[in-house]
Amino acid sequence: MSLAPRTAGAPEGPGRHGGGRRGGGPGRDRRPRRRRVLRWSAIVLSVVILGTGGAGYLYYEHLNGNIQKGRRSGADDSKAQRTRPNAAGQTPLNILLIGSDSRNSDENVKLGGSKDNRGNPPLGDVQMLIHLSADRKSAAMVSIPRDTRVDIPKCEDPKTGRTYPATNGIINTSLARGGAGCTLATWENLTGVYIDHWMTIDFAGVVRMADAIGGVEVCVNQNVWDRPTPDQPGGSGLKMKAGRKKIKGVQALQWLRTRHAWGSDLMRARAQHMYLNSMLRTLKQQNIFTDTGRLTDLAEAATKSLTVSEEIGTVKKLYDLGMELKSVPTDRITSVTMPNVQDPENGEHVVPEKGGADKVWRMLREDVPFDKNGKSDEKDKSGKKSDAAKKGGAEPARDPSTEPSRLGVLVQNATRSSVEPAVQGRARAVAQVLVRHGYGMADTDTSAPVSADETVVRYPSAELEGDAQAVAEALGIPASQVKRSTDVSGVTVVVGADWRTGAAYPKKSAPEAGDLPSNSDAINGSDTSKCMDVYKPYQW
């Protein structure tokens, strides 16, 4: 089957290749030989890419051999669970994109700076979650600044077998503590969002991909030169005049790495979002299937540039992912940066701004569109008007299997966050609330307080699901926060940082499409008006 798009008016069957096409009358489509050759070249190359025979199979295997793969997750204790399917049985797709500063090759040292850093563990300086909605009609790109202090879980490096203990540190170091799988586990630990796959790209990969695409248009309001200054060493080397310009190769890498000239890491995330939005618009405008050279260049660049989690480690799977993202209209793509505040422990770092960040994570978990451009029926499906969605997509409640007075319930204190200590005695207070509701065997976990952003009720097996739902109802916890987990032996209430006081779980209004926090720096993918402001010392 050809991947080449059919052009309106193109001949489709033997009967349409006869004399009727030779008349050349009004409305007739006279196709030059060159156009037909290009079309058939595209068909042949499509067969090659899909590897459906002979030399095509060999080239397909060559491309597959280019792809480096790794284990999906570096931790085994993630509590994140997939979003429940929508009415059509579809689920969202979440992919973590990581930009590595690895300097472990001559090419990367040349592009990335000091050779003294060669051999050092790579840092994940760019981290962005790409979220495709269950119906594939909207998408979001969410960045976390590289200097964000978070809890990094215990991780194992799949290459060396080395185990790294859990720590509280800067998120970009997670890549050096077990590879991309550890970064994925860190994101799941922070957000509660189940992440299906990861992709990493290094300096050289960015250059190859930018060249294969043919350039991406960016914009600055003033002349920019990101260079060393008396007060600040380093710099990406980006130099361009004010206005719009198509950049590729090394200059594209410089744009993505520029930080000082934009004024901060937060503005660097904005520049990266603008670049990616522009790249998606560029790809949508291109028809690479009528240009065999461009298609092979892009296939070679992509397979050589990306390291991916093993589940998507084939050309066809990467192609399918690309086509799913390309199918989303640009006005339904929204990029944001995690709402954040200055770290009270270090002014050069940031931590999540709890209210805004929690809202973004919840919208991702519940598959609520980040834009308001969907049709009214799509908004119904996303949860704004349907009863099922108001309950977070939860299934109907099951009947409890045990009388409340005979059910053992364990309550854990997980109120510690990256910016606030645990509330002492919180598990005991919630257990007492359960006792008043008739759960006389409710008890507290006496181990050290753990950390969870959101309160959940966990249960180990299907027969206890109804009991867990009843416990949640007694405490006012939404049914969507009742989750099955193999790391508990009975019904367990994990009291998170979102419930630090009070006898009833605080009610939260359901997020609506496009209702993003004001401090998330949202940019719509169709917005071509955005230009970067240049910090005064880097203007010329």
XYZ file of C-alpha atoms in Angstrom:
540
model
C 0.000 0.000 0.000
C 1.390 3.383 -0.992
C 1.982 6.084 1.585
C 1.859 8.759 -1.145
C -1.154 11.056 -0.786
C -3.648 11.021 -3.647
C -3.981 14.310 -5.494
C -7.463 15.458 -6.464
C -8.180 14.527 -10.036
C -5.431 11.904 -10.274
C -6.128 8.865 -12.459
C -7.300 5.969 -10.295
C -8.037 3.071 -12.643
C -7.110 1.597 -16.008
C -10.159 3.093 -17.697
C -8.962 6.617 -16.862
C -5.646 6.257 -18.626
C -7.240 5.969 -22.093
C -7.940 8.477 -24.818
C -10.239 10.527 -22.644
C -7.175 11.968 -20.901
C -5.473 12.939 -24.109
C -8.069 15.394 -25.264
C -6.736 18.188 -23.093
C -10.100 19.945 -22.943
C -11.269 22.257 -20.169
C -11.055 20.698 -16.727
C -8.742 17.922 -17.949
C -5.671 17.193 -15.815
C -2.631 16.941 -18.111
C 0.103 15.463 -15.958
C 3.684 15.974 -17.106
C 5.852 12.892 -17.182
C 8.057 14.297 -14.407
C 5.093 14.465 -11.993
C 4.188 10.843 -12.733
C 7.779 9.762 -12.162
C 7.873 11.541 -8.805
C 4.612 9.924 -7.788
C 5.800 6.452 -8.656
C 9.135 7.152 -6.963
C 7.219 7.994 -3.826
C 5.263 4.750 -4.070
C 8.455 2.742 -4.480
C 10.106 4.535 -1.554
C 7.047 3.965 0.590
C 7.400 0.250 -0.063
C 11.067 0.534 0.847
C 10.306 2.285 4.111
C 7.746 -0.366 5.044
C 10.225 -3.089 4.143
C 7.851 -5.187 2.071
C 10.313 -7.141 -0.023
C 13.756 -7.648 -1.538
C 16.111 -4.702 -1.427
C 13.353 -2.737 0.324
C 13.533 -5.162 3.219
C 17.300 -4.702 3.430
C 16.960 -0.921 3.539
C 14.222 -1.192 6.133
C 16.521 -3.338 8.272
C 19.322 -0.829 7.716
C 17.114 1.936 9.116
C 16.047 -0.270 12.024
C 19.702 -0.936 12.724
C 20.318 2.790 13.061
C 17.916 3.067 15.991
C 19.319 2.743 19.500
C 16.910 1.431 22.124
C 16.659 1.214 25.902
C 14.413 0.043 28.721
C 11.240 2.065 29.176
C 11.562 2.743 32.921
C 14.474 2.679 35.328
C 12.274 2.225 38.420
C 9.827 -0.517 39.380
C 7.605 1.292 41.875
C 5.800 3.896 39.754
C 2.260 4.630 40.965
C 1.198 6.229 37.678
C -1.598 4.421 35.858
C -2.907 4.758 32.328
C -5.871 7.067 31.808
C -9.096 5.085 31.463
C -10.232 4.626 27.828
C -12.830 6.989 26.420
C -16.182 5.819 25.052
C -14.497 4.666 21.838
C -11.919 2.609 23.746
C -9.085 5.050 22.988
C -6.398 6.155 25.451
C -4.015 9.130 25.390
C -0.394 8.703 24.326
C 2.399 10.309 26.349
C 5.975 10.508 25.055
C 8.851 12.063 27.002
C 11.348 13.903 24.785
C 14.779 14.398 26.380
C 17.544 16.578 24.987
C 20.887 15.234 26.229
C 24.041 17.350 26.625
C 26.191 14.243 26.067
C 29.722 15.021 24.896
C 30.768 11.414 24.449
C 31.698 11.711 20.768
C 33.987 13.955 18.728
C 30.943 15.393 16.957
C 29.166 16.274 20.196
C 32.310 17.760 21.763
C 32.725 19.966 18.696
C 29.098 21.106 18.877
C 28.676 21.280 22.636
C 31.767 22.930 24.051
C 34.423 21.862 26.501
C 36.255 18.635 25.739
C 36.992 18.432 29.484
C 33.397 17.243 29.895
C 33.878 14.297 27.545
C 32.960 11.056 29.276
C 30.902 12.732 31.999
C 27.392 11.323 32.543
C 24.948 13.230 30.310
C 22.406 15.645 31.740
C 18.825 15.946 30.494
C 18.808 19.700 29.925
C 15.654 19.615 27.770
C 12.692 17.631 29.085
C 9.330 17.858 27.392
C 6.242 15.652 27.605
C 4.296 15.296 24.352
C 0.669 14.388 25.077
C -1.620 13.163 22.288
C -5.283 13.106 23.287
C -7.189 9.835 23.196
C -9.133 10.918 20.104
C -5.903 12.266 18.490
C -7.581 15.625 17.855
C -5.428 17.717 20.219
C -1.921 17.660 21.618
C 0.115 19.324 24.343
C 3.828 19.862 24.938
C 4.809 20.406 28.578
C 8.339 21.405 29.628
C 9.912 21.210 33.063
C 12.860 23.612 33.521
C 16.165 21.756 33.858
C 16.954 23.341 37.260
C 13.739 22.163 38.930
C 14.282 20.446 42.295
C 12.206 17.271 42.571
C 12.168 13.857 44.217
C 14.092 11.411 42.014
C 13.135 7.778 42.757
C 15.456 4.824 43.181
C 16.703 3.857 39.712
C 18.795 1.129 38.127
C 21.087 1.744 35.170
C 20.180 -0.991 32.645
C 23.647 -0.841 31.059
C 25.778 -1.173 34.181
C 23.330 -2.679 36.684
C 24.239 0.066 39.155
C 21.445 1.106 41.517
C 21.038 4.768 42.478
C 19.186 5.509 45.738
C 16.228 7.870 45.816
C 17.219 11.490 46.274
C 15.909 15.021 46.170
C 17.793 16.905 43.479
C 17.742 18.739 40.169
C 15.670 17.020 37.511
C 18.303 17.208 34.768
C 20.582 14.918 36.821
C 18.044 12.081 36.588
C 19.444 11.156 33.152
C 22.812 10.428 34.762
C 21.203 8.213 37.425
C 20.075 5.347 35.240
C 19.435 6.844 31.806
C 16.220 7.994 30.173
C 14.202 5.389 32.076
C 15.070 7.144 35.329
C 14.005 10.504 33.906
C 10.694 8.934 32.871
C 10.226 7.484 36.368
C 10.991 10.908 37.870
C 8.303 12.526 35.720
C 5.757 9.865 36.663
C 6.678 10.301 40.331
C 6.115 14.057 40.079
C 3.035 14.200 37.855
C 1.147 10.922 38.310
C 0.894 10.807 34.500
C 1.587 7.425 32.902
C 4.258 7.887 30.209
C 4.211 5.356 27.391
C 7.586 6.002 25.762
C 10.709 8.148 25.800
C 12.996 9.540 23.115
C 16.408 11.153 23.559
C 18.376 13.272 21.112
C 21.887 14.736 21.462
C 23.599 17.777 19.922
C 24.564 16.017 16.708
C 21.072 14.613 16.338
C 19.502 18.077 16.522
C 21.786 19.264 13.719
C 20.997 16.260 11.505
C 17.237 16.585 12.008
C 17.238 20.352 11.396
C 19.124 19.855 8.111
C 16.826 17.020 7.005
C 13.721 19.157 7.581
C 15.270 21.942 5.528
C 15.163 24.663 8.152
C 12.679 26.098 10.656
C 11.588 29.738 10.866
C 12.220 31.589 14.146
C 11.940 35.222 15.165
C 13.727 37.711 17.456
C 12.714 41.280 18.276
C 16.291 42.551 18.541
C 19.660 41.523 17.108
C 20.958 38.666 19.259
C 24.442 37.336 19.986
C 24.649 34.769 22.791
C 28.337 35.119 23.682
C 30.545 35.313 26.786
C 30.341 38.579 28.720
C 32.450 39.977 31.587
C 29.733 38.846 33.995
C 28.741 35.550 32.375
C 31.002 32.999 30.660
C 29.807 30.616 27.988
C 27.017 31.054 25.496
C 25.564 29.131 22.577
C 27.108 31.343 19.880
C 23.716 32.175 18.343
C 24.024 35.350 16.253
C 21.225 36.692 14.076
C 19.566 39.949 13.187
C 16.144 41.056 14.351
C 13.205 39.658 12.448
C 12.320 36.273 11.008
C 14.846 33.810 9.700
C 14.905 30.158 8.704
C 17.589 28.343 10.685
C 19.002 24.848 10.371
C 22.060 22.801 11.266
C 24.349 24.265 13.937
C 22.317 27.473 14.151
C 19.214 25.463 15.052
C 21.160 23.794 17.857
C 22.353 27.213 19.040
C 18.761 28.464 19.151
C 17.628 25.517 21.249
C 20.601 25.822 23.639
C 20.492 29.612 24.085
C 19.764 30.625 27.648
C 21.638 33.805 28.629
C 20.387 35.871 25.677
C 16.767 35.054 26.542
C 17.324 35.943 30.201
C 16.600 32.593 31.888
C 15.994 28.881 31.520
C 12.269 29.613 31.556
C 12.598 31.770 28.466
C 14.721 29.080 26.857
C 11.740 26.726 27.216
C 9.586 29.324 25.430
C 12.108 29.561 22.577
C 12.143 25.768 22.293
C 8.337 25.659 22.148
C 8.332 28.310 19.417
C 10.879 26.282 17.437
C 8.904 23.034 17.749
C 5.620 24.719 16.847
C 7.275 26.208 13.777
C 8.810 22.827 12.902
C 5.401 21.145 13.059
C 3.915 23.834 10.819
C 6.802 23.316 8.399
C 6.326 19.547 8.301
C 2.599 19.938 7.727
C 3.274 22.177 4.728
C 5.780 19.766 3.201
C 4.855 16.801 1.041
C 7.971 14.704 1.445
C 6.401 11.730 -0.329
C 6.873 13.455 -3.697
C 10.560 14.058 -2.960
C 12.411 10.775 -2.587
C 15.693 12.412 -1.636
C 14.113 14.416 1.194
C 12.276 11.355 2.464
C 15.398 9.196 2.622
C 17.356 12.056 4.239
C 14.673 12.451 6.901
C 14.479 8.690 7.523
C 18.259 8.430 7.874
C 18.480 11.501 10.125
C 15.643 10.407 12.397
C 16.885 6.852 12.870
C 20.478 7.981 13.498
C 19.516 10.835 15.822
C 17.043 9.237 18.222
C 17.473 6.759 21.030
C 14.059 5.423 22.026
C 12.365 3.139 24.526
C 12.323 -0.392 23.159
C 8.552 -0.540 22.545
C 8.850 1.967 19.674
C 12.226 0.841 18.367
C 11.256 0.223 14.721
C 10.932 2.490 11.709
C 7.248 1.702 11.272
C 6.368 2.496 14.885
C 8.262 5.798 14.752
C 6.599 6.601 11.431
C 3.154 5.863 12.874
C 3.860 8.141 15.854
C 4.972 10.921 13.538
C 1.841 10.602 11.429
C -0.394 10.720 14.516
C 1.224 13.956 15.664
C 1.182 15.423 12.158
C -2.570 14.751 11.912
C -3.350 17.127 14.809
C -4.331 20.632 13.573
C -1.808 23.267 14.645
C -4.490 25.277 16.446
C -5.105 22.224 18.657
C -1.433 22.008 19.761
C -0.522 23.889 22.945
C 2.910 24.172 24.576
C 3.339 25.157 28.219
C 6.023 25.332 30.884
C 5.354 23.834 34.310
C 4.206 26.618 36.669
C 7.085 27.189 39.078
C 8.451 29.403 41.820
C 11.938 30.082 43.113
C 13.385 27.302 45.238
C 13.509 28.508 48.871
C 16.675 26.437 49.365
C 18.565 27.788 46.337
C 17.708 30.937 44.425
C 19.210 29.525 41.212
C 16.713 26.647 41.155
C 12.933 26.409 40.940
C 10.282 24.104 42.366
C 6.744 23.384 41.103
C 4.172 26.043 41.961
C 1.775 23.639 43.570
C -1.612 24.989 42.513
C -0.716 25.625 38.883
C 1.458 22.547 38.404
C -1.130 20.235 39.970
C -3.762 21.615 37.619
C -1.581 20.926 34.559
C -0.856 17.371 35.745
C -4.553 16.740 36.381
C -5.491 17.971 32.910
C -2.952 15.545 31.444
C -4.161 12.631 33.575
C -7.797 13.285 32.682
C -7.031 14.064 29.030
C -8.547 17.548 29.145
C -7.545 19.596 26.054
C -5.165 22.489 26.685
C -6.946 24.546 23.994
C -10.519 25.753 23.537
C -10.663 25.118 19.802
C -12.420 21.759 19.834
C -15.992 21.305 18.717
C -18.716 21.154 21.351
C -19.184 17.394 20.955
C -15.449 16.879 21.541
C -15.705 18.900 24.744
C -18.437 16.536 25.911
C -16.100 13.597 25.332
C -13.243 15.321 27.130
C -15.224 15.556 30.320
C -16.786 18.974 30.567
C -20.442 17.960 30.328
C -20.700 14.212 30.832
C -21.323 12.636 34.217
C -18.633 10.001 33.648
C -16.008 12.602 33.034
C -17.036 14.662 36.043
C -16.089 11.574 38.030
C -12.706 11.531 36.330
C -13.688 8.754 33.933
C -14.186 6.285 36.748
C -16.162 3.097 36.183
C -19.398 2.448 38.133
C -18.835 1.660 41.799
C -18.645 -1.985 42.837
C -20.297 -3.404 45.933
C -18.006 -3.747 48.973
C -17.004 -7.299 49.889
C -16.546 -6.658 53.630
C -18.423 -4.810 56.348
C -16.650 -1.517 57.231
C -16.164 -2.623 60.858
C -14.259 -5.724 59.710
C -12.172 -4.126 56.950
C -8.542 -3.416 57.671
C -7.530 -0.012 56.272
C -3.990 1.365 56.451
C -3.397 5.129 56.281
C -0.047 6.495 55.094
C 1.269 10.034 55.620
C 2.546 11.263 52.232
C 2.076 14.980 52.815
C 5.743 15.865 52.317
C 6.436 17.849 49.147
C 9.537 19.363 47.582
C 8.807 22.662 49.339
C 6.960 21.647 52.525
C 7.728 19.097 55.262
C 5.276 16.341 56.150
C 2.375 17.230 58.461
C 3.044 15.356 61.680
C 0.226 13.082 62.825
C -1.690 13.449 59.565
C -2.185 9.704 59.030
C -3.537 9.315 62.559
C -6.014 12.178 62.021
C -7.395 10.630 58.818
C -7.576 7.170 60.422
C -9.713 8.663 63.179
C -12.066 10.106 60.551
C -12.449 6.584 59.129
C -13.185 5.193 62.599
C -16.012 7.701 62.931
C -17.381 6.395 59.643
C -17.484 2.864 61.025
C -14.039 1.634 59.900
C -12.986 0.555 63.390
C -9.913 -1.341 62.145
C -8.365 1.682 60.425
C -4.714 2.016 61.431
C -1.699 4.152 60.604
C 1.509 3.251 58.808
C 4.304 3.941 61.305
C 7.107 4.022 58.727
C 8.755 7.298 57.750
C 6.533 9.760 55.867
C 6.670 9.437 52.090
C 5.777 11.931 49.391
C 2.784 12.098 47.033
C 1.309 15.140 45.351
C -2.189 13.673 45.215
C -4.187 11.640 47.736
C -5.121 8.159 46.491
C -6.783 5.012 47.805
C -4.948 1.859 46.699
C -6.121 -1.757 46.709
C -4.274 -4.947 45.694
C -6.912 -7.100 43.979
C -10.266 -6.942 42.204
C -12.269 -8.275 45.164
C -11.243 -5.230 47.234
C -12.078 -2.621 44.599
C -15.584 -1.996 45.970
C -14.203 -1.661 49.512
C -11.589 0.861 48.332
C -14.287 2.856 46.553
C -16.410 2.903 49.711
C -13.456 4.147 51.787
C -12.825 6.890 49.231
C -16.487 7.908 49.336
C -16.416 8.121 53.134
C -13.484 10.531 52.962
C -14.757 12.535 49.979
C -11.962 11.336 47.692
C -12.972 11.190 43.973
C -13.449 7.726 42.479
C -10.798 8.555 39.851
C -8.232 8.519 42.674
C -8.963 4.894 43.617
C -6.250 2.775 42.014
C -5.182 -0.825 41.954
C -1.582 -1.414 43.058
C 0.516 -4.506 43.627
C 2.662 -2.852 46.296
C -0.087 -2.786 48.957
C -1.516 -5.785 50.774
C -4.890 -4.255 51.623
C -6.930 -1.090 51.201
C -4.495 1.779 51.791
C -5.185 5.510 51.973
C -2.168 7.543 50.858
C -2.736 11.049 52.226
C -0.950 13.356 49.777
C 0.322 16.906 49.871
C -3.048 18.086 48.506
C -4.786 17.190 51.806
C -2.729 18.656 54.620
C -5.635 19.721 56.858
C -9.309 19.003 57.484
C -11.505 15.938 58.013
C -12.837 15.805 54.431
C -10.841 15.764 51.247
C -10.963 19.258 49.683
C -13.259 19.398 46.687
C -11.716 20.268 43.343
C -13.631 21.624 40.411
C -13.171 19.652 37.199
C -10.749 21.419 34.833
C -12.217 22.640 31.567
C -10.711 22.693 28.096
C -8.236 25.541 27.731
C -8.453 26.533 31.399
C -4.686 26.606 31.932
C -2.950 28.368 34.821
C -1.964 31.926 33.943
C 1.672 31.194 34.842
C 2.094 28.293 32.396
C 3.313 30.496 29.504
C 0.979 28.772 27.022
C 1.609 29.133 23.273
C -0.773 27.863 20.601
C 0.802 25.960 17.725
C -0.881 28.137 15.066
C 0.395 31.410 16.562
C 2.996 32.803 14.155
C 3.218 36.218 15.835
C 5.582 35.242 18.645
C 9.148 36.618 18.674
C 11.787 36.281 21.386
C 12.942 39.365 23.298
C 16.703 39.568 23.738
C 18.228 40.390 27.133
C 20.023 43.742 26.823
C 23.661 42.549 27.315
C 23.263 40.177 24.356
C 21.897 42.686 21.862
C 24.212 44.040 19.152
